[in-house]
Short mmCIF file of C-alpha atoms in Angstrom, two decimals:
data_model
loop_
_atom_site.label_atom_id
_atom_site.label_comp_id
_atom_site.label_asym_id
_atom_site.label_seq_id
_atom_site.Cartn_x
_atom_site.Cartn_y
_atom_site.Cartn_z
CA UNK A 1251 22.97 -10.63 56.20
CA UNK A 1252 21.59 -13.61 57.85
CA UNK A 1253 17.68 -12.72 57.92
CA UNK A 1254 18.58 -11.91 54.04
CA UNK A 1255 19.81 -14.96 53.45
CA UNK A 1256 16.91 -17.16 54.50
CA UNK A 1257 14.18 -14.79 52.35
CA UNK A 1258 14.75 -17.11 49.28
CA UNK A 1259 14.25 -20.18 51.38
CA UNK A 1260 11.05 -18.73 52.54
CA UNK A 1261 10.17 -17.75 49.44
CA UNK A 1262 10.82 -21.18 48.10
CA UNK A 1263 8.23 -22.75 50.92
CA UNK A 1264 5.86 -20.38 49.86
CA UNK A 1265 6.14 -21.34 46.30
CA UNK A 1266 6.00 -24.77 46.79
CA UNK A 1267 2.66 -24.31 49.30
CA UNK A 1268 0.76 -22.59 46.54
CA UNK A 1269 1.93 -25.13 43.74
CA UNK A 1270 0.20 -27.68 46.14
CA UNK A 1271 -2.76 -25.72 46.80
CA UNK A 1272 -3.22 -25.04 42.89
CA UNK A 1273 -1.94 -28.39 41.56
CA UNK A 1274 -2.05 -31.10 43.71
CA UNK A 1275 -5.46 -30.51 45.55
CA UNK A 1276 -7.42 -30.18 42.66
CA UNK A 1277 -5.89 -33.29 40.84
CA UNK A 1278 -6.81 -35.06 44.23
CA UNK A 1279 -10.54 -33.73 44.26
CA UNK A 1280 -10.75 -34.61 40.50
CA UNK A 1281 -10.33 -38.30 41.18
CA UNK A 1282 -13.95 -38.47 42.43
CA UNK A 1283 -15.94 -37.09 39.52
CA UNK A 1284 -19.82 -36.27 40.47
CA UNK A 1285 -22.93 -38.02 39.21
CA UNK A 1286 -26.76 -38.40 40.29
CA UNK A 1287 -29.72 -40.06 39.11
CA UNK A 1288 -33.09 -39.87 40.35
CA UNK A 1289 -35.74 -42.41 39.74
CA UNK A 1290 -39.75 -42.52 40.48
CA UNK A 1291 -39.47 -46.39 42.10
CA UNK A 1292 -43.12 -47.15 41.33
CA UNK A 1293 -42.48 -47.13 37.48
CA UNK A 1294 -38.80 -46.82 37.04
CA UNK A 1295 -39.46 -43.36 35.13
CA UNK A 1296 -36.03 -41.42 35.47
CA UNK A 1297 -36.72 -37.95 36.73
CA UNK A 1298 -33.68 -36.37 36.88
CA UNK A 1299 -29.83 -37.79 35.46
CA UNK A 1300 -26.57 -35.90 35.43
CA UNK A 1301 -23.51 -37.39 34.22
CA UNK A 1302 -25.41 -41.01 35.25
CA UNK A 1303 -23.87 -43.13 32.69
CA UNK A 1304 -20.39 -42.34 33.62
CA UNK A 1305 -18.56 -45.48 34.92
CA UNK A 1306 -16.91 -44.55 38.14
CA UNK A 1307 -15.93 -46.51 41.42
CA UNK A 1308 -18.92 -47.44 43.39
CA UNK A 1309 -17.29 -47.93 46.62
CA UNK A 1310 -19.55 -49.86 49.22
CA UNK A 1311 -22.45 -49.38 47.08
CA UNK A 1312 -21.42 -52.68 45.89
CA UNK A 1313 -22.84 -54.22 48.94
CA UNK A 1314 -25.82 -53.77 47.49
CA UNK A 1315 -25.35 -56.47 44.80
CA UNK A 1316 -23.33 -58.67 47.25
CA UNK A 1317 -26.86 -58.86 49.80
CA UNK A 1318 -28.88 -59.42 46.54
CA UNK A 1319 -26.80 -62.16 45.26
CA UNK A 1320 -27.21 -63.91 49.28
CA UNK A 1321 -30.81 -62.90 49.31
CA UNK A 1322 -31.26 -65.15 46.07
CA UNK A 1323 -29.15 -67.84 47.45
CA UNK A 1324 -31.38 -67.97 50.35
CA UNK A 1325 -34.61 -67.99 48.65
CA UNK A 1326 -33.49 -70.72 46.25
CA UNK A 1327 -31.99 -73.15 49.21
CA UNK A 1328 -28.49 -72.72 48.61
CA UNK A 1329 -27.65 -71.40 52.49
CA UNK A 1330 -29.71 -70.89 55.53
CA UNK A 1331 -29.97 -67.65 57.51
CA UNK A 1332 -28.74 -69.83 60.75
CA UNK A 1333 -25.98 -71.60 59.07
CA UNK A 1334 -22.47 -70.95 60.48
CA UNK A 1335 -19.66 -69.44 58.35
CA UNK A 1336 -16.33 -70.24 58.89
CA UNK A 1337 -14.19 -67.14 58.47
CA UNK A 1338 -11.09 -67.10 56.26
CA UNK A 1339 -7.96 -65.74 56.70
CA UNK A 1340 -8.46 -63.32 53.59
CA UNK A 1341 -12.05 -62.12 55.14
CA UNK A 1342 -10.90 -61.35 58.58
CA UNK A 1343 -7.82 -59.30 56.94
CA UNK A 1344 -9.77 -56.96 55.26
CA UNK A 1345 -9.39 -53.12 55.88
CA UNK A 1346 -11.69 -51.04 57.78
CA UNK A 1347 -14.85 -51.09 58.13
CA UNK A 1348 -14.89 -54.32 59.49
CA UNK A 1349 -17.06 -56.23 62.08
CA UNK A 1350 -14.00 -57.86 63.80
CA UNK A 1351 -14.35 -61.64 63.39
CA UNK A 1352 -11.33 -63.40 63.74
CA UNK A 1353 -10.02 -66.05 60.96
CA UNK A 1354 -11.05 -69.43 62.15
CA UNK A 1355 -14.15 -68.21 64.17
CA UNK A 1356 -17.80 -68.93 62.90
CA UNK A 1357 -20.82 -67.09 62.95
CA UNK A 1358 -24.26 -67.01 61.63
CA UNK A 1359 -25.13 -65.77 58.04
CA UNK A 1360 -27.59 -63.38 59.58
CA UNK A 1361 -25.18 -61.90 61.54
CA UNK A 1362 -22.89 -61.28 58.66
CA UNK A 1363 -25.92 -59.93 56.43
CA UNK A 1364 -26.67 -57.37 58.79
CA UNK A 1365 -23.10 -56.33 59.50
CA UNK A 1366 -22.52 -55.68 55.81
CA UNK A 1367 -25.60 -53.78 55.25
CA UNK A 1368 -25.84 -51.40 58.27
CA UNK A 1369 -22.04 -50.95 59.33
CA UNK A 1370 -20.73 -51.79 55.52
CA UNK A 1371 -18.46 -54.08 57.09
CA UNK A 1372 -15.58 -55.58 54.54
CA UNK A 1373 -15.00 -58.70 56.42
CA UNK A 1374 -18.59 -59.55 56.37
CA UNK A 1375 -19.11 -58.91 52.62
CA UNK A 1376 -16.03 -60.95 51.82
CA UNK A 1377 -17.26 -63.80 53.94
CA UNK A 1378 -20.53 -63.71 52.56
CA UNK A 1379 -19.11 -64.02 49.11
CA UNK A 1380 -16.96 -66.83 49.93
CA UNK A 1381 -19.85 -68.73 51.68
CA UNK A 1382 -21.88 -68.47 48.60
CA UNK A 1383 -19.53 -69.31 45.97
CA UNK A 1384 -16.43 -70.97 47.99
CA UNK A 1385 -14.01 -68.04 46.56
CA UNK A 1386 -14.37 -64.09 46.15
CA UNK A 1387 -13.27 -64.37 42.80
CA UNK A 1388 -16.08 -66.89 41.93
CA UNK A 1389 -18.61 -64.67 43.94
CA UNK A 1390 -17.55 -61.80 41.88
CA UNK A 1391 -18.39 -63.32 38.56
CA UNK A 1392 -21.65 -64.28 39.66
CA UNK A 1393 -22.26 -60.75 40.72
CA UNK A 1394 -21.35 -59.68 37.27
CA UNK A 1395 -24.20 -62.42 35.77
CA UNK A 1396 -26.49 -60.99 38.02
CA UNK A 1397 -25.81 -57.10 37.08
CA UNK A 1398 -26.41 -58.24 33.41
CA UNK A 1399 -29.31 -60.06 34.08
CA UNK A 1400 -30.84 -57.14 36.07
CA UNK A 1401 -30.21 -54.45 33.24
CA UNK A 1402 -26.88 -53.21 34.69
CA UNK A 1403 -25.08 -52.62 31.39
CA UNK A 1404 -22.11 -51.00 32.72
CA UNK A 1405 -21.26 -52.51 35.75
CA UNK A 1406 -18.32 -54.68 36.31
CA UNK A 1407 -17.49 -56.14 39.76
CA UNK A 1408 -14.04 -57.36 40.90
CA UNK A 1409 -15.06 -57.82 44.73
CA UNK A 1410 -17.72 -58.44 47.32
CA UNK A 1411 -16.95 -55.14 49.17
CA UNK A 1412 -15.99 -52.40 46.84
CA UNK A 1413 -12.80 -51.22 47.83
CA UNK A 1414 -10.80 -49.64 44.87
CA UNK A 1415 -9.76 -52.02 42.40
CA UNK A 1416 -8.76 -51.94 38.65
CA UNK A 1417 -11.65 -52.36 36.48
CA UNK A 1418 -14.49 -52.38 39.65
CA UNK A 1419 -16.84 -49.95 38.42
CA UNK A 1420 -20.16 -48.89 38.17
CA UNK A 1421 -23.01 -46.21 37.54
CA UNK A 1422 -25.30 -43.70 39.28
CA UNK A 1423 -27.93 -45.21 36.82
CA UNK A 1424 -27.06 -48.86 37.23
CA UNK A 1425 -27.07 -48.31 41.36
CA UNK A 1426 -30.54 -46.72 41.05
CA UNK A 1427 -31.31 -49.94 39.25
CA UNK A 1428 -29.88 -52.22 41.94
CA UNK A 1429 -31.87 -50.51 44.68
CA UNK A 1430 -35.14 -50.65 42.87
CA UNK A 1431 -34.72 -54.66 42.47
CA UNK A 1432 -33.66 -54.87 46.25
CA UNK A 1433 -37.06 -52.97 47.18
CA UNK A 1434 -39.27 -55.10 44.96
CA UNK A 1435 -37.54 -58.48 44.82
CA UNK A 1436 -36.77 -58.77 48.28
CA UNK A 1437 -39.23 -57.10 50.73
CA UNK A 1438 -38.88 -59.56 53.31
CA UNK A 1439 -35.41 -58.20 53.61
CA UNK A 1440 -35.52 -54.43 53.21
CA UNK A 1441 -35.83 -53.34 56.12
CA UNK A 1442 -32.48 -53.91 57.16
CA UNK A 1443 -31.45 -51.03 55.15
CA UNK A 1444 -33.37 -48.92 57.80
CA UNK A 1445 -32.05 -50.20 60.78
CA UNK A 1446 -30.34 -47.29 62.93
CA UNK A 1447 -28.76 -50.11 65.13
CA UNK A 1448 -28.53 -53.91 65.18
CA UNK A 1449 -27.11 -57.31 66.73
CA UNK A 1450 -24.60 -58.19 64.27
CA UNK A 1451 -23.55 -61.17 66.88
CA UNK A 1452 -20.21 -60.38 68.24
CA UNK A 1453 -21.49 -56.71 68.74
CA UNK A 1454 -24.16 -54.13 67.97
CA UNK A 1455 -23.50 -51.98 65.20
CA UNK A 1456 -24.71 -48.59 63.81
CA UNK A 1457 -26.03 -47.65 60.50
CA UNK A 1458 -23.17 -45.67 58.58
CA UNK A 1459 -26.49 -43.11 57.10
CA UNK A 1460 -28.01 -43.03 60.55
CA UNK A 1461 -27.77 -38.79 59.88
CA UNK A 1462 -29.67 -39.10 56.45
CA UNK A 1463 -32.51 -41.66 57.98
CA UNK A 1464 -33.11 -39.60 61.18
CA UNK A 1465 -33.29 -36.40 59.52
CA UNK A 1466 -35.18 -36.60 56.12
CA UNK A 1467 -38.79 -38.18 56.67
CA UNK A 1468 -39.53 -41.23 55.14
CA UNK A 1469 -36.04 -42.29 54.27
CA UNK A 1470 -35.77 -45.91 54.73
CA UNK A 1471 -32.36 -46.92 52.96
CA UNK A 1472 -30.37 -47.96 51.19
CA UNK A 1473 -26.51 -47.68 51.08
CA UNK A 1474 -23.42 -45.57 51.53
CA UNK A 1475 -20.08 -45.82 50.39
CA UNK A 1476 -16.81 -43.84 50.55
CA UNK A 1477 -13.33 -44.35 49.00
CA UNK A 1478 -10.55 -41.98 48.04
CA UNK A 1479 -11.07 -42.60 44.55
CA UNK A 1480 -14.82 -42.53 44.84
CA UNK A 1481 -15.44 -39.95 47.28
CA UNK A 1482 -18.71 -40.05 49.54
CA UNK A 1483 -21.62 -42.19 47.58
CA UNK A 1484 -24.62 -42.79 48.40
CA UNK A 1485 -27.95 -44.67 47.21
CA UNK A 1486 -30.76 -43.40 49.15
CA UNK A 1487 -34.96 -44.36 48.95
CA UNK A 1488 -37.67 -42.62 50.80
CA UNK A 1489 -41.31 -42.83 50.41
CA UNK A 1490 -43.86 -40.51 51.06
CA UNK A 1491 -48.08 -41.05 50.85
CA UNK A 1492 -47.41 -44.20 48.39
CA UNK A 1493 -44.60 -42.23 46.57
CA UNK A 1494 -41.49 -43.79 46.67
CA UNK A 1495 -38.23 -41.93 45.27
CA UNK A 1496 -34.72 -43.32 44.83
CA UNK A 1497 -31.80 -41.39 44.21
CA UNK A 1498 -28.01 -41.92 43.85
CA UNK A 1499 -25.03 -39.82 44.11
CA UNK A 1500 -21.54 -40.33 43.35
CA UNK A 1501 -18.41 -38.31 44.37
CA UNK A 1502 -19.82 -36.38 47.17
CA UNK A 1503 -17.17 -34.22 48.89
CA UNK A 1504 -17.87 -35.29 52.35
CA UNK A 1505 -20.65 -36.94 54.22
CA UNK A 1506 -22.69 -33.77 55.16
CA UNK A 1507 -22.77 -32.36 51.86
CA UNK A 1508 -23.42 -35.48 50.41
CA UNK A 1509 -26.39 -35.94 52.61
CA UNK A 1510 -27.52 -32.57 51.45
CA UNK A 1511 -27.15 -33.43 48.26
CA UNK A 1512 -29.24 -36.51 48.37
CA UNK A 1513 -32.12 -35.07 50.54
CA UNK A 1514 -32.46 -32.13 47.53
CA UNK A 1515 -32.42 -34.60 45.02
CA UNK A 1516 -35.22 -36.64 46.62
CA UNK A 1517 -37.37 -33.42 47.36
CA UNK A 1518 -37.07 -32.75 43.25
CA UNK A 1519 -38.30 -36.62 42.92
CA UNK A 1520 -41.17 -35.92 45.21
CA UNK A 1521 -41.95 -32.71 43.60
CA UNK A 1522 -41.76 -33.73 39.66
CA UNK A 1523 -43.47 -37.60 40.28
CA UNK A 1524 -47.18 -37.89 39.88
CA UNK A 1525 -49.43 -38.45 42.69
CA UNK A 1526 -51.24 -41.25 41.12
CA UNK A 1527 -49.05 -43.81 39.24
CA UNK A 1528 -49.93 -47.71 38.59
CA UNK A 1529 -46.57 -49.69 39.86
CA UNK A 1530 -45.01 -51.50 37.53
CA UNK A 1531 -42.62 -53.92 39.52
CA UNK A 1532 -39.28 -54.57 37.73
CA UNK A 1533 -39.06 -58.16 36.35
CA UNK A 1534 -37.35 -60.70 38.54
CA UNK A 1535 -34.13 -61.69 36.38
CA UNK A 1536 -33.86 -65.78 35.89
CA UNK A 1537 -31.88 -67.76 38.63
CA UNK A 1538 -28.44 -68.38 37.52
CA UNK A 1539 -27.13 -70.45 40.67
CA UNK A 1540 -24.09 -71.53 41.53
CA UNK A 1541 -21.37 -71.08 38.52
CA UNK A 1542 -20.72 -74.37 36.64
CA UNK A 1543 -24.34 -75.48 37.14
CA UNK A 1544 -26.57 -72.24 36.02
CA UNK A 1545 -28.60 -72.62 32.64
CA UNK A 1546 -26.32 -70.43 30.76
CA UNK A 1547 -23.72 -70.36 27.97
CA UNK A 1548 -19.81 -69.59 28.48
CA UNK A 1549 -18.13 -68.94 25.46
CA UNK A 1550 -14.43 -69.26 25.07
CA UNK A 1551 -12.63 -66.10 26.49
CA UNK A 1552 -16.04 -64.65 27.69
CA UNK A 1553 -15.89 -63.11 30.93
CA UNK A 1554 -19.67 -63.39 31.65
CA UNK A 1555 -21.70 -65.85 30.52
CA UNK A 1556 -24.69 -64.65 28.28
CA UNK A 1557 -27.98 -64.46 29.91
CA UNK A 1558 -30.27 -64.79 26.91
CA UNK A 1559 -28.70 -68.15 26.09
CA UNK A 1560 -30.39 -71.79 27.10
CA UNK A 1561 -27.58 -74.26 26.41
CA UNK A 1562 -25.56 -75.41 29.32
CA UNK A 1563 -21.73 -76.14 29.31
CA UNK A 1564 -20.04 -76.44 32.54
CA UNK A 1565 -17.07 -74.46 33.50
CA UNK A 1566 -15.29 -77.39 35.37
CA UNK A 1567 -14.72 -81.10 34.64
CA UNK A 1568 -17.22 -81.72 37.57
CA UNK A 1569 -20.34 -82.88 36.98
CA UNK A 1570 -23.62 -81.29 38.91
CA UNK A 1571 -23.25 -82.59 42.43
CA UNK A 1572 -26.58 -81.85 43.66
CA UNK A 1573 -29.85 -80.80 41.53
CA UNK A 1574 -31.68 -77.97 42.58
CA UNK A 1575 -35.06 -79.34 40.90
CA UNK A 1576 -36.72 -82.25 42.19
CA UNK A 1577 -36.28 -85.59 40.61
CA UNK A 1578 -38.86 -86.95 38.05
CA UNK A 1579 -41.33 -89.58 38.92
CA UNK A 1580 -41.93 -92.65 36.96
CA UNK A 1581 -44.81 -91.64 34.56
CA UNK A 1582 -46.87 -94.70 35.65
CA UNK A 1583 -47.49 -93.07 39.09
CA UNK A 1584 -47.01 -89.38 38.29
CA UNK A 1585 -49.07 -88.68 34.68
CA UNK A 1586 -52.33 -90.08 35.84
CA UNK A 1587 -52.83 -87.81 38.83
CA UNK A 1588 -51.58 -84.85 37.12
CA UNK A 1589 -54.15 -85.31 34.26
CA UNK A 1590 -56.95 -86.30 36.87
CA UNK A 1591 -56.00 -82.96 38.50
CA UNK A 1592 -56.05 -81.08 35.23
CA UNK A 1593 -59.64 -82.18 34.34
CA UNK A 1594 -60.85 -80.94 38.00
CA UNK A 1595 -59.65 -77.55 37.38
CA UNK A 1596 -61.14 -77.38 33.62
CA UNK A 1597 -64.53 -78.82 35.09
CA UNK A 1598 -64.61 -76.77 38.28
CA UNK A 1599 -63.64 -73.63 36.12
CA UNK A 1600 -66.60 -74.57 33.51
CA UNK A 1601 -69.23 -75.01 36.17
CA UNK A 1602 -68.11 -71.76 38.47
CA UNK A 1603 -68.07 -70.04 35.07
CA UNK A 1604 -71.99 -70.83 34.34
CA UNK A 1605 -72.85 -70.11 38.16
CA UNK A 1606 -70.99 -66.53 37.56
CA UNK A 1607 -72.73 -65.82 34.28
CA UNK A 1608 -76.03 -66.56 35.53
CA UNK A 1609 -75.35 -64.51 38.94
CA UNK A 1610 -74.24 -61.41 37.09
CA UNK A 1611 -77.32 -61.54 34.51
CA UNK A 1612 -79.85 -62.24 37.21
CA UNK A 1613 -78.85 -59.74 39.84
CA UNK A 1614 -78.45 -56.12 40.30
CA UNK A 1615 -76.79 -56.29 43.78
CA UNK A 1616 -73.79 -53.83 44.58
CA UNK A 1617 -70.30 -54.89 44.25
CA UNK A 1618 -69.42 -54.50 48.05
CA UNK A 1619 -72.58 -56.12 49.37
CA UNK A 1620 -72.34 -60.04 50.76
CA UNK A 1621 -72.84 -62.66 48.38
CA UNK A 1622 -73.02 -66.57 48.76
CA UNK A 1623 -70.10 -68.15 47.17
CA UNK A 1624 -71.07 -71.22 44.96
CA UNK A 1625 -69.14 -74.56 46.05
CA UNK A 1626 -66.94 -75.04 43.05
CA UNK A 1627 -64.89 -78.37 44.05
CA UNK A 1628 -64.08 -80.79 41.54
CA UNK A 1629 -65.71 -84.06 41.31
CA UNK A 1630 -64.16 -86.41 43.91
CA UNK A 1631 -61.35 -88.53 42.01
CA UNK A 1632 -61.75 -92.00 41.06
CA UNK A 1633 -60.53 -94.35 44.13
CA UNK A 1634 -58.31 -96.72 41.83
CA UNK A 1635 -55.79 -93.98 41.33
CA UNK A 1636 -53.27 -94.38 44.22
CA UNK A 1637 -49.68 -92.79 44.61
CA UNK A 1638 -47.61 -95.66 46.66
CA UNK A 1639 -46.62 -94.50 50.38
CA UNK A 1640 -49.03 -90.61 49.51
CA UNK A 1641 -51.33 -89.73 51.61
CA UNK A 1642 -55.04 -89.24 50.78
CA UNK A 1643 -55.58 -85.84 48.72
CA UNK A 1644 -57.01 -83.00 50.75
CA UNK A 1645 -60.20 -81.28 49.10
CA UNK A 1646 -59.67 -78.36 46.93
CA UNK A 1647 -60.45 -75.24 48.87
CA UNK A 1648 -63.11 -73.02 47.99
CA UNK A 1649 -62.84 -69.48 46.15
CA UNK A 1650 -63.39 -67.02 48.85
CA UNK A 1651 -64.79 -63.65 47.02
CA UNK A 1652 -65.19 -61.58 50.63
CA UNK A 1653 -62.76 -61.16 53.00
CA UNK A 1654 -62.40 -58.30 56.00
CA UNK A 1655 -59.11 -56.19 54.96
CA UNK A 1656 -58.16 -55.98 58.35
CA UNK A 1657 -54.93 -56.74 60.10
CA UNK A 1658 -52.55 -55.23 57.25
CA UNK A 1659 -54.24 -56.98 54.56
CA UNK A 1660 -54.70 -53.72 52.59
CA UNK A 1661 -52.58 -54.50 49.57
CA UNK A 1662 -54.01 -56.21 46.45
CA UNK A 1663 -52.79 -57.11 42.84
CA UNK A 1664 -53.95 -56.61 39.37
CA UNK A 1665 -54.20 -59.11 36.68
CA UNK A 1666 -55.28 -57.10 33.80
CA UNK A 1667 -57.86 -54.68 32.27
CA UNK A 1668 -60.46 -55.73 30.09
CA UNK A 1669 -63.10 -54.55 27.84
CA UNK A 1670 -65.97 -55.99 29.76
CA UNK A 1671 -67.01 -56.65 33.52
CA UNK A 1672 -67.79 -60.28 32.27
CA UNK A 1673 -64.28 -60.61 30.68
CA UNK A 1674 -62.45 -59.47 33.93
CA UNK A 1675 -64.37 -61.73 36.24
CA UNK A 1676 -63.59 -64.64 34.23
CA UNK A 1677 -59.92 -63.95 34.41
CA UNK A 1678 -60.56 -63.40 38.03
CA UNK A 1679 -62.15 -66.89 38.40
CA UNK A 1680 -59.77 -68.49 36.33
CA UNK A 1681 -56.52 -66.72 37.96
CA UNK A 1682 -57.90 -68.01 41.32
CA UNK A 1683 -58.71 -71.38 40.46
CA UNK A 1684 -54.96 -71.93 38.88
CA UNK A 1685 -53.34 -70.19 41.88
CA UNK A 1686 -55.30 -71.10 45.09
CA UNK A 1687 -52.21 -71.51 47.28
CA UNK A 1688 -51.69 -67.76 47.24
CA UNK A 1689 -54.99 -66.25 46.46
CA UNK A 1690 -57.27 -67.92 48.97
CA UNK A 1691 -58.69 -65.61 51.02
CA UNK A 1692 -58.43 -62.67 48.77
CA UNK A 1693 -60.90 -60.34 47.60
CA UNK A 1694 -61.86 -60.77 43.83
CA UNK A 1695 -62.93 -57.05 42.72
CA UNK A 1696 -63.33 -55.67 39.37
CA UNK A 1697 -62.94 -51.84 38.98
CA UNK A 1698 -64.40 -49.56 36.47
CA UNK A 1699 -61.81 -47.25 34.83
CA UNK A 1700 -62.57 -44.91 31.86
CA UNK A 1701 -60.52 -47.51 29.89
CA UNK A 1702 -62.09 -50.74 31.18
CA UNK A 1703 -62.48 -52.77 33.86
CA UNK A 1704 -59.70 -53.65 36.15
CA UNK A 1705 -59.28 -57.55 37.41
CA UNK A 1706 -58.16 -57.41 40.90
CA UNK A 1707 -57.72 -59.80 44.14
CA UNK A 1708 -57.79 -57.18 47.16
CA UNK A 1709 -57.21 -58.12 50.88
CA UNK A 1710 -53.63 -59.16 51.36
CA UNK A 1711 -50.73 -58.79 53.07
CA UNK A 1712 -47.92 -56.89 51.35
CA UNK A 1713 -45.82 -60.37 51.50
CA UNK A 1714 -48.67 -62.47 49.88
CA UNK A 1715 -49.53 -60.26 47.33
CA UNK A 1716 -45.44 -60.13 46.30
CA UNK A 1717 -45.81 -63.62 46.24
CA UNK A 1718 -48.88 -64.14 44.36
CA UNK A 1719 -47.44 -61.79 41.53
CA UNK A 1720 -44.04 -63.67 41.65
CA UNK A 1721 -45.85 -66.78 41.12
CA UNK A 1722 -48.43 -65.67 38.52
CA UNK A 1723 -45.34 -64.12 36.39
CA UNK A 1724 -43.75 -67.19 36.34
CA UNK A 1725 -46.76 -68.72 34.51
CA UNK A 1726 -46.58 -65.59 32.27
CA UNK A 1727 -50.03 -63.94 33.57
CA UNK A 1728 -49.62 -60.10 33.80
CA UNK A 1729 -49.49 -58.98 37.43
CA UNK A 1730 -48.40 -55.83 39.41
CA UNK A 1731 -48.76 -55.05 43.29
CA UNK A 1732 -51.51 -52.55 44.47
CA UNK A 1733 -50.63 -50.66 47.37
CA UNK A 1734 -52.68 -48.95 50.21
CA UNK A 1735 -54.81 -46.34 48.80
#
């Protein structure tokens, strides 16, 4: 009788366990919907998309934007890599994954960047945001402005680390766009995302995605993410034979299954992408600066400012404390040298064009043969134009038309395709004279194509080609990088 009396209890436990397995567990799994996106990083072409525009929890993929804003701040002189950051109580109290820095302690910015990029440390990400904008809330608003400028149309950030918060959402497409911008906009920092281990100041940290980095040929980043609401997320990038593919997965069920799916998507990308593709770098967004000083309009009640607006309205009563632009010089001392320099360039351009026109018409010398570069230095300026306390101007460098491509100088840039060789050479000469700082020492080369003549500068490092393209694009000159063949 006692045994029989226990049977209803046993059946009740079995029924409860069955209900848990059939109802509660599936509801938990449904909290992390799946999404995937694959693109050819060279030109941004979409190769695969599945649920790619659904707003989901990005988890620590958020730190890609945190680091993008930090890199932008460093580039524009807001903060330096060796500047010391004092850790706030708010940053120190963030849950793991974390670097473990104590409140009140100080650490160099470069170590916080490494910890956020490699270990995905939440305390480091929060400290970075506070160091740039003063508070995490202010930093999140800057992240949103930057996301809008990058074309991440379905992303809203609420914090710098990616822990689950109401309204903190993104998409697989938007995170792939961000990953592409990290690669092209900040190549000098991109190697961080492929470091298996790195020194983070207080300790050595290991990469959260070292398994895929070590197992998949060509993988070099970018960022993992996990929360219960998000599932196992990953934005990965890999390069093989000059082809670069970026793939993003949201809602993986485990680290192993997520990595396997990403590897499958990367393989799909490499198989589908054409071998030869012209590289079209994504356009750099405008530098928006700190809140209250950026050249954007903030309408009443608007959460994020409009990037397209040109009017300025400060969000606080305080005026701009310091300007990121140089002070204007008095007209009497600045205008005459500027006019003289412009005249020098125009005279040199005309003289050089005459020489090159005569050379092209009279010579059948092959493209790769050695030629003598004419001296196209501008005429000496009048000695009566003197800037107070300024050193004597150095002579303009000659335009070098032949250079060795040894020492890693296998990159170049293209500044357009033209209907004739003469027009292509004319554009190369004009560009070289107007952008001597970055193009000095490069090789001017015209390449005939079926559709016209490409005007290229070759024999550059990747860094110098990247800088030259950015400077030319800022001057409204069409430009894209050419990788090693």
